[in-house]
JSON list of C-alpha atoms in Angstrom, two decimals:
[
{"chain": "A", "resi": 1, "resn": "UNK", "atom": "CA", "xyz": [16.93, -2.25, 17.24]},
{"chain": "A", "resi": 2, "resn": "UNK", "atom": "CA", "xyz": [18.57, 0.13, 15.01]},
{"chain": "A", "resi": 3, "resn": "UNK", "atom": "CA", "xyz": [17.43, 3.19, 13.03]},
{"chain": "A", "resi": 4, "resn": "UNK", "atom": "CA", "xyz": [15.57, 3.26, 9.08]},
{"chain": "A", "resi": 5, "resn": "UNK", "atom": "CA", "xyz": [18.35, 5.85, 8.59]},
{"chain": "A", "resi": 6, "resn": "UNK", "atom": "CA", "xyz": [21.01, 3.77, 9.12]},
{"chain": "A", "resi": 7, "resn": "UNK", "atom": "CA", "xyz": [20.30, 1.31, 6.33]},
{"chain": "A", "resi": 8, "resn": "UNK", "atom": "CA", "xyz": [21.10, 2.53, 2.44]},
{"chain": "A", "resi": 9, "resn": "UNK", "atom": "CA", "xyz": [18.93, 4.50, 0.58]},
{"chain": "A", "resi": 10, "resn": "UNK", "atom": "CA", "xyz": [17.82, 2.88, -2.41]},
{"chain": "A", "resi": 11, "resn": "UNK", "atom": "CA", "xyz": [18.38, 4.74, -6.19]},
{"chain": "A", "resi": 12, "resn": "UNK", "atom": "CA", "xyz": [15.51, 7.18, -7.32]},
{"chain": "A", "resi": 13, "resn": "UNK", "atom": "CA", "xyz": [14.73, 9.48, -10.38]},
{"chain": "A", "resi": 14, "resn": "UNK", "atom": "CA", "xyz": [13.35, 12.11, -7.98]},
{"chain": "A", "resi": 15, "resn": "UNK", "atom": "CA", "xyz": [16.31, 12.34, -4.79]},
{"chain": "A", "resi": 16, "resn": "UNK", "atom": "CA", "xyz": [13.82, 15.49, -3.51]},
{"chain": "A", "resi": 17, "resn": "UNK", "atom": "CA", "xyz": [10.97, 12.96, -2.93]},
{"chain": "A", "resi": 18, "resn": "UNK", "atom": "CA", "xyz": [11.02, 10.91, 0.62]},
{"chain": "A", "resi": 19, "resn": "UNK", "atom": "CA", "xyz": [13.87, 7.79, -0.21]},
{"chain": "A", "resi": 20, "resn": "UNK", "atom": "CA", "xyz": [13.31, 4.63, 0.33]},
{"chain": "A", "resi": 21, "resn": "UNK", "atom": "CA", "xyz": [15.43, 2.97, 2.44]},
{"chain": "A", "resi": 22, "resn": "UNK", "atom": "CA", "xyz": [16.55, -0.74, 1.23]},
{"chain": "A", "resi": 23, "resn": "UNK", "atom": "CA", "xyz": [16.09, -2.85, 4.49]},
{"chain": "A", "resi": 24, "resn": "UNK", "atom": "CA", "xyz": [17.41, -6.30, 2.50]},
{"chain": "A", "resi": 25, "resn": "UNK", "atom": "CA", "xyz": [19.91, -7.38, 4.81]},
{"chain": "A", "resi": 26, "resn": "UNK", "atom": "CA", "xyz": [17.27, -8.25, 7.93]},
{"chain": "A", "resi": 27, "resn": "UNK", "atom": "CA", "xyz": [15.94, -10.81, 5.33]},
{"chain": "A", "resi": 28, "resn": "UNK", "atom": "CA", "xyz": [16.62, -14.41, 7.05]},
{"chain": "A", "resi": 29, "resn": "UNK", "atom": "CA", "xyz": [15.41, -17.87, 6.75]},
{"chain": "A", "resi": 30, "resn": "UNK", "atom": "CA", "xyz": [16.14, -18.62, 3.04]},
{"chain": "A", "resi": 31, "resn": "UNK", "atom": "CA", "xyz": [14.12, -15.95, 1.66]},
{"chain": "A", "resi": 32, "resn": "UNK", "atom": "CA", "xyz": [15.71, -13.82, -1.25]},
{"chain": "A", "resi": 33, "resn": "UNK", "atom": "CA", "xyz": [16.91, -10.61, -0.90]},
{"chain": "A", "resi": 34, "resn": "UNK", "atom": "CA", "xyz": [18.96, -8.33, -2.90]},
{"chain": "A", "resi": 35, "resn": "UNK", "atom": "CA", "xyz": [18.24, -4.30, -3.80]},
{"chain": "A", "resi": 36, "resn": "UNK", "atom": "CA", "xyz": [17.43, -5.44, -7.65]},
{"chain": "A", "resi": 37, "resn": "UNK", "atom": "CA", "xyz": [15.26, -8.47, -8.09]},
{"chain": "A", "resi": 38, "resn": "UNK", "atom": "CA", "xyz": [14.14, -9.13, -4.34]},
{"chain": "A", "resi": 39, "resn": "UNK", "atom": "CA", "xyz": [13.95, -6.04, -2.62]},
{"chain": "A", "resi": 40, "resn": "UNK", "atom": "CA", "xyz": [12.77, -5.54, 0.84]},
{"chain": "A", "resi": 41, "resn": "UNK", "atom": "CA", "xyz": [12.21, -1.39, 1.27]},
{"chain": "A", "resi": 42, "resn": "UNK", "atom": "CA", "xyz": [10.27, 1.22, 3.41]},
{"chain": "A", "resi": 43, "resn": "UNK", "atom": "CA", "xyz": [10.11, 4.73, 3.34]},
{"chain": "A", "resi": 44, "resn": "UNK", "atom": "CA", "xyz": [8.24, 7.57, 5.86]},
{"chain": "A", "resi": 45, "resn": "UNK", "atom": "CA", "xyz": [6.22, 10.00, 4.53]},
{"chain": "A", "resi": 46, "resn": "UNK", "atom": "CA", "xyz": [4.71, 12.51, 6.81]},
{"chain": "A", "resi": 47, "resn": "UNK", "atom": "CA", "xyz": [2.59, 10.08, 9.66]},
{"chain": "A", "resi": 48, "resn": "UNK", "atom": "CA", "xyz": [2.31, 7.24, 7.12]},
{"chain": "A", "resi": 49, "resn": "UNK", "atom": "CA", "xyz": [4.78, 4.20, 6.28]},
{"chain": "A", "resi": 50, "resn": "UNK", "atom": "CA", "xyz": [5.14, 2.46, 2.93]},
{"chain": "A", "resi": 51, "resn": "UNK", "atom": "CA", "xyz": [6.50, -1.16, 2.23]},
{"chain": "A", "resi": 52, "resn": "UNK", "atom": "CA", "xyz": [7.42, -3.26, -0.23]},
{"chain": "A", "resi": 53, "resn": "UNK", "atom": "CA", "xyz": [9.02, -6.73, 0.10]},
{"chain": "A", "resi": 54, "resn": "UNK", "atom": "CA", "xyz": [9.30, -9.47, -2.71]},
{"chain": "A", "resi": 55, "resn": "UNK", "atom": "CA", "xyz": [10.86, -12.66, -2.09]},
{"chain": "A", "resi": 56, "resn": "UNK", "atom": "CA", "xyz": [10.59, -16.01, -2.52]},
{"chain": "A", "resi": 57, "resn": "UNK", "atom": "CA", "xyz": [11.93, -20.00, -1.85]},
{"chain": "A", "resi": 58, "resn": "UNK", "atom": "CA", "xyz": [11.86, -19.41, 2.20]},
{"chain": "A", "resi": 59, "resn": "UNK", "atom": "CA", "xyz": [12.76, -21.96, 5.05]},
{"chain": "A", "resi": 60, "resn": "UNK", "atom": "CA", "xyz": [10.86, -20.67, 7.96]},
{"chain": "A", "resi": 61, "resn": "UNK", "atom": "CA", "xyz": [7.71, -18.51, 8.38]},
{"chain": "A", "resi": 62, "resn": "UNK", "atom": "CA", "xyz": [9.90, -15.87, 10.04]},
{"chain": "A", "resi": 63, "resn": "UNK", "atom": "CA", "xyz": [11.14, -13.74, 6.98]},
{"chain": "A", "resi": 64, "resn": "UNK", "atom": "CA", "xyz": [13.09, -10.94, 8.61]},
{"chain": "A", "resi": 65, "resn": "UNK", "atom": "CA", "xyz": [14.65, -10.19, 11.98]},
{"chain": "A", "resi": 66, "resn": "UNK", "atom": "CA", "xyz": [13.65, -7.31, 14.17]},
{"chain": "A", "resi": 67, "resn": "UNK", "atom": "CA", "xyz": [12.64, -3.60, 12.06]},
{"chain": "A", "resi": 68, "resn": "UNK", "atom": "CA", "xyz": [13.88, -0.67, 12.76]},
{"chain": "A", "resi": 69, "resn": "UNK", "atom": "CA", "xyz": [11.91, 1.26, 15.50]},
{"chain": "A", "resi": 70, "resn": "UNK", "atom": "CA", "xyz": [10.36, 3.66, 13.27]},
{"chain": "A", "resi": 71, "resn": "UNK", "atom": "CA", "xyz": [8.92, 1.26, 11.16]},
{"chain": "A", "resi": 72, "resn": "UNK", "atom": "CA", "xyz": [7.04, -1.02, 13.95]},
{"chain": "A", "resi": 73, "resn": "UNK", "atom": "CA", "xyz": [3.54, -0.77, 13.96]},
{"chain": "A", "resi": 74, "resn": "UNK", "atom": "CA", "xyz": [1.48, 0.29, 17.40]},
{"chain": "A", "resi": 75, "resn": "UNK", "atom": "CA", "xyz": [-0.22, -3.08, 17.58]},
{"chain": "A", "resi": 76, "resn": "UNK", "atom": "CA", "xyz": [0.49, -6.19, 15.40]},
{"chain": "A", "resi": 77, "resn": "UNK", "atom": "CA", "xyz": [-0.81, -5.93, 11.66]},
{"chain": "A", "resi": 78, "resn": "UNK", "atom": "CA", "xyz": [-1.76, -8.25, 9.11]},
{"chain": "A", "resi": 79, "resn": "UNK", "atom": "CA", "xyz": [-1.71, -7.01, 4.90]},
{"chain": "A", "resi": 80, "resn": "UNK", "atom": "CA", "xyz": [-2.23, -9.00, 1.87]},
{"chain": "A", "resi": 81, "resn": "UNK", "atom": "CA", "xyz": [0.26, -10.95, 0.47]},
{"chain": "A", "resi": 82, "resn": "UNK", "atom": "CA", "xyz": [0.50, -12.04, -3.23]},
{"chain": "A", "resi": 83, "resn": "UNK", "atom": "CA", "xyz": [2.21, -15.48, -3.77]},
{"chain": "A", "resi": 84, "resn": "UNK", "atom": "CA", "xyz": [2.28, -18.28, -6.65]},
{"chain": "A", "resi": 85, "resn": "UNK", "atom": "CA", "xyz": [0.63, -20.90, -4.08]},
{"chain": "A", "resi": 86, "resn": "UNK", "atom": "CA", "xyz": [-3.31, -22.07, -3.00]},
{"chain": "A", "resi": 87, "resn": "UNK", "atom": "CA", "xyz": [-4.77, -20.52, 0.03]},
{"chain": "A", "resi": 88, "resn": "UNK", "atom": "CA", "xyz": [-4.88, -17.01, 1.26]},
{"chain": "A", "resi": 89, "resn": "UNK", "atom": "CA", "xyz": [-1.62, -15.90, 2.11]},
{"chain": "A", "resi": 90, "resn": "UNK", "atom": "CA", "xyz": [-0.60, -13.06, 3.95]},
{"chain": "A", "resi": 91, "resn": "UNK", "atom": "CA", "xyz": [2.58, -10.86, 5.47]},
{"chain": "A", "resi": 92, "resn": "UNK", "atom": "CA", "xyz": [2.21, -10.52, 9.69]},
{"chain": "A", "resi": 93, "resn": "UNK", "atom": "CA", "xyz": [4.08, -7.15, 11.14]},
{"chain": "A", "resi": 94, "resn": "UNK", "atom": "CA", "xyz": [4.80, -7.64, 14.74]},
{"chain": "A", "resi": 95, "resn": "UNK", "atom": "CA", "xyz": [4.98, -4.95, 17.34]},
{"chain": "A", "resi": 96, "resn": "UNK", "atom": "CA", "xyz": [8.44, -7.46, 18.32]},
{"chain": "A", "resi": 97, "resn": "UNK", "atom": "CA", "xyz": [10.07, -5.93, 14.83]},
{"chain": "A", "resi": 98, "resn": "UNK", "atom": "CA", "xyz": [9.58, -9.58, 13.53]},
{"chain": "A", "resi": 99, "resn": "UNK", "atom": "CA", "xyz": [7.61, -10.41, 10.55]},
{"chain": "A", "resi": 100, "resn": "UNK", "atom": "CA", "xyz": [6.57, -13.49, 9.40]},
{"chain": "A", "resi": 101, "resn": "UNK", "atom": "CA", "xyz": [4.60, -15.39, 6.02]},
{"chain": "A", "resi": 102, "resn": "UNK", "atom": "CA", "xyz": [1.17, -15.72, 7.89]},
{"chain": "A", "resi": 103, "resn": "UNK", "atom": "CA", "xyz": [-1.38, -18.64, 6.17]},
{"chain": "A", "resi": 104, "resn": "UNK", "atom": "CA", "xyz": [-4.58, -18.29, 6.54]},
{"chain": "A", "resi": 105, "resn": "UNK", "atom": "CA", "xyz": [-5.79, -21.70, 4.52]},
{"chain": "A", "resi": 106, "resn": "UNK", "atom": "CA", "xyz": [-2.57, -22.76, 3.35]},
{"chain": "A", "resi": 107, "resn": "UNK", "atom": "CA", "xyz": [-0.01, -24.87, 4.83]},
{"chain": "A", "resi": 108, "resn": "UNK", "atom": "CA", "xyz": [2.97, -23.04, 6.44]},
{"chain": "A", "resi": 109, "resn": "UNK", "atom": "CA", "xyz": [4.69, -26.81, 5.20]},
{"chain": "A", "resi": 110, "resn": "UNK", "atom": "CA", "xyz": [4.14, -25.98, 2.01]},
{"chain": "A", "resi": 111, "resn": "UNK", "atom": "CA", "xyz": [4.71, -22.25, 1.76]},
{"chain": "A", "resi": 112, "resn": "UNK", "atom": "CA", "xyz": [7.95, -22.93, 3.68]},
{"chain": "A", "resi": 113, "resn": "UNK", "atom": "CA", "xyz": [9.48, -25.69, 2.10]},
{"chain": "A", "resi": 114, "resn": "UNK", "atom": "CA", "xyz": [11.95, -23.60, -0.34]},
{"chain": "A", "resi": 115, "resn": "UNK", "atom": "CA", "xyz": [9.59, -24.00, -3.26]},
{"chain": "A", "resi": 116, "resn": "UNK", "atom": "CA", "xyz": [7.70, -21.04, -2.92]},
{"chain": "A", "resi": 117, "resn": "UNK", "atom": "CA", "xyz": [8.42, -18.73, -6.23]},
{"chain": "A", "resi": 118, "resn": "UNK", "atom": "CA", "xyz": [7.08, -15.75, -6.00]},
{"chain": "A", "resi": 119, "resn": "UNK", "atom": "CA", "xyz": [5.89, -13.93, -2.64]},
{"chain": "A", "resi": 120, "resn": "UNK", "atom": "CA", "xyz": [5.13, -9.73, -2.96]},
{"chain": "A", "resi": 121, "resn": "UNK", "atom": "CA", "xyz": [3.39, -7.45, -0.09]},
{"chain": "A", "resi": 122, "resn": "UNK", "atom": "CA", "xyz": [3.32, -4.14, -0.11]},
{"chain": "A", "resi": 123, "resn": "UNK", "atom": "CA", "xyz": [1.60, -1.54, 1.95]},
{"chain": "A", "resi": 124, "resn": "UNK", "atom": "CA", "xyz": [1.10, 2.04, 3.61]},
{"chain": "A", "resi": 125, "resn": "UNK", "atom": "CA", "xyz": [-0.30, 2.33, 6.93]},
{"chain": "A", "resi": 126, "resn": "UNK", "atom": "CA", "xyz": [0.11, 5.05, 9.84]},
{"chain": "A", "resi": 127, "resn": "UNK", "atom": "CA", "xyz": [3.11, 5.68, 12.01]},
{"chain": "A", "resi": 128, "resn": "UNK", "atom": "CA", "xyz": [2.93, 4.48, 16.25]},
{"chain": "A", "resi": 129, "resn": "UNK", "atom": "CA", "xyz": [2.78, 7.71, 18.32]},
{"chain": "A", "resi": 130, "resn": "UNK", "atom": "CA", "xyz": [6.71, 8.34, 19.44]}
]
């Protein structure tokens, strides 16, 4: 797996804050991606981890390909996800650096199918031990 650091840095009005780091180019499957309009980003701060990923018209539940290490939870979470579809939707971070559209009443047919428009998570939670 490779390293947050090795991945761009995204643009910021305040360059002596933490960057965030524009991890766009693990986005697979179909799923838009691009630094502007669809970004998929993370940044560390202290013990704590911060993402934000919006995409949309996916093939597969799988949305990205393996993290970078520091960026992999302990143990596999699950956060909220926002989308323009029926059910509850959310975003699954696994502890295999893969992370994937997770349905929790919704069909993965439908939410996969390439129609989806509109499909935002975003979320801080606490660095694994080194």
């Amino acid at each position: 797996m490779s390293s947050i650091y090795d991945f761009p840095k995204m643009p910021m009005p305040y360059p002596e804050q933490n960057p965030w780091y524009d991890l766009s180019s693990l986005v697979l499957n179909g799923w838009a991606a691009d630094p502007v309009s669809f970004p998929f980003m993370a940044k560390i701060d202290g013990n704590e981890i911060s993402i934000y990923l919006r995409t949309r018209r996916g093939t597969d539940r799988f949305i990205t390909s393996e993290l970078p290490d520091e960026i992999i939870p302990a143990g596999d979470r699950v956060f909220g996800g926002y989308a323009a579809a029926p059910g509850d939707i959310a975003f699954w971070m696994r502890t295999d650096g893969r992370t994937q559209i997770f349905s929790i009443t919704g069909s993965y047919a439908t939410l996969t199918d390439g129609s989806l428009s509109n499909y935002v998570v975003e979320s801080t939670y606490l660095r694994r031990a080194s």
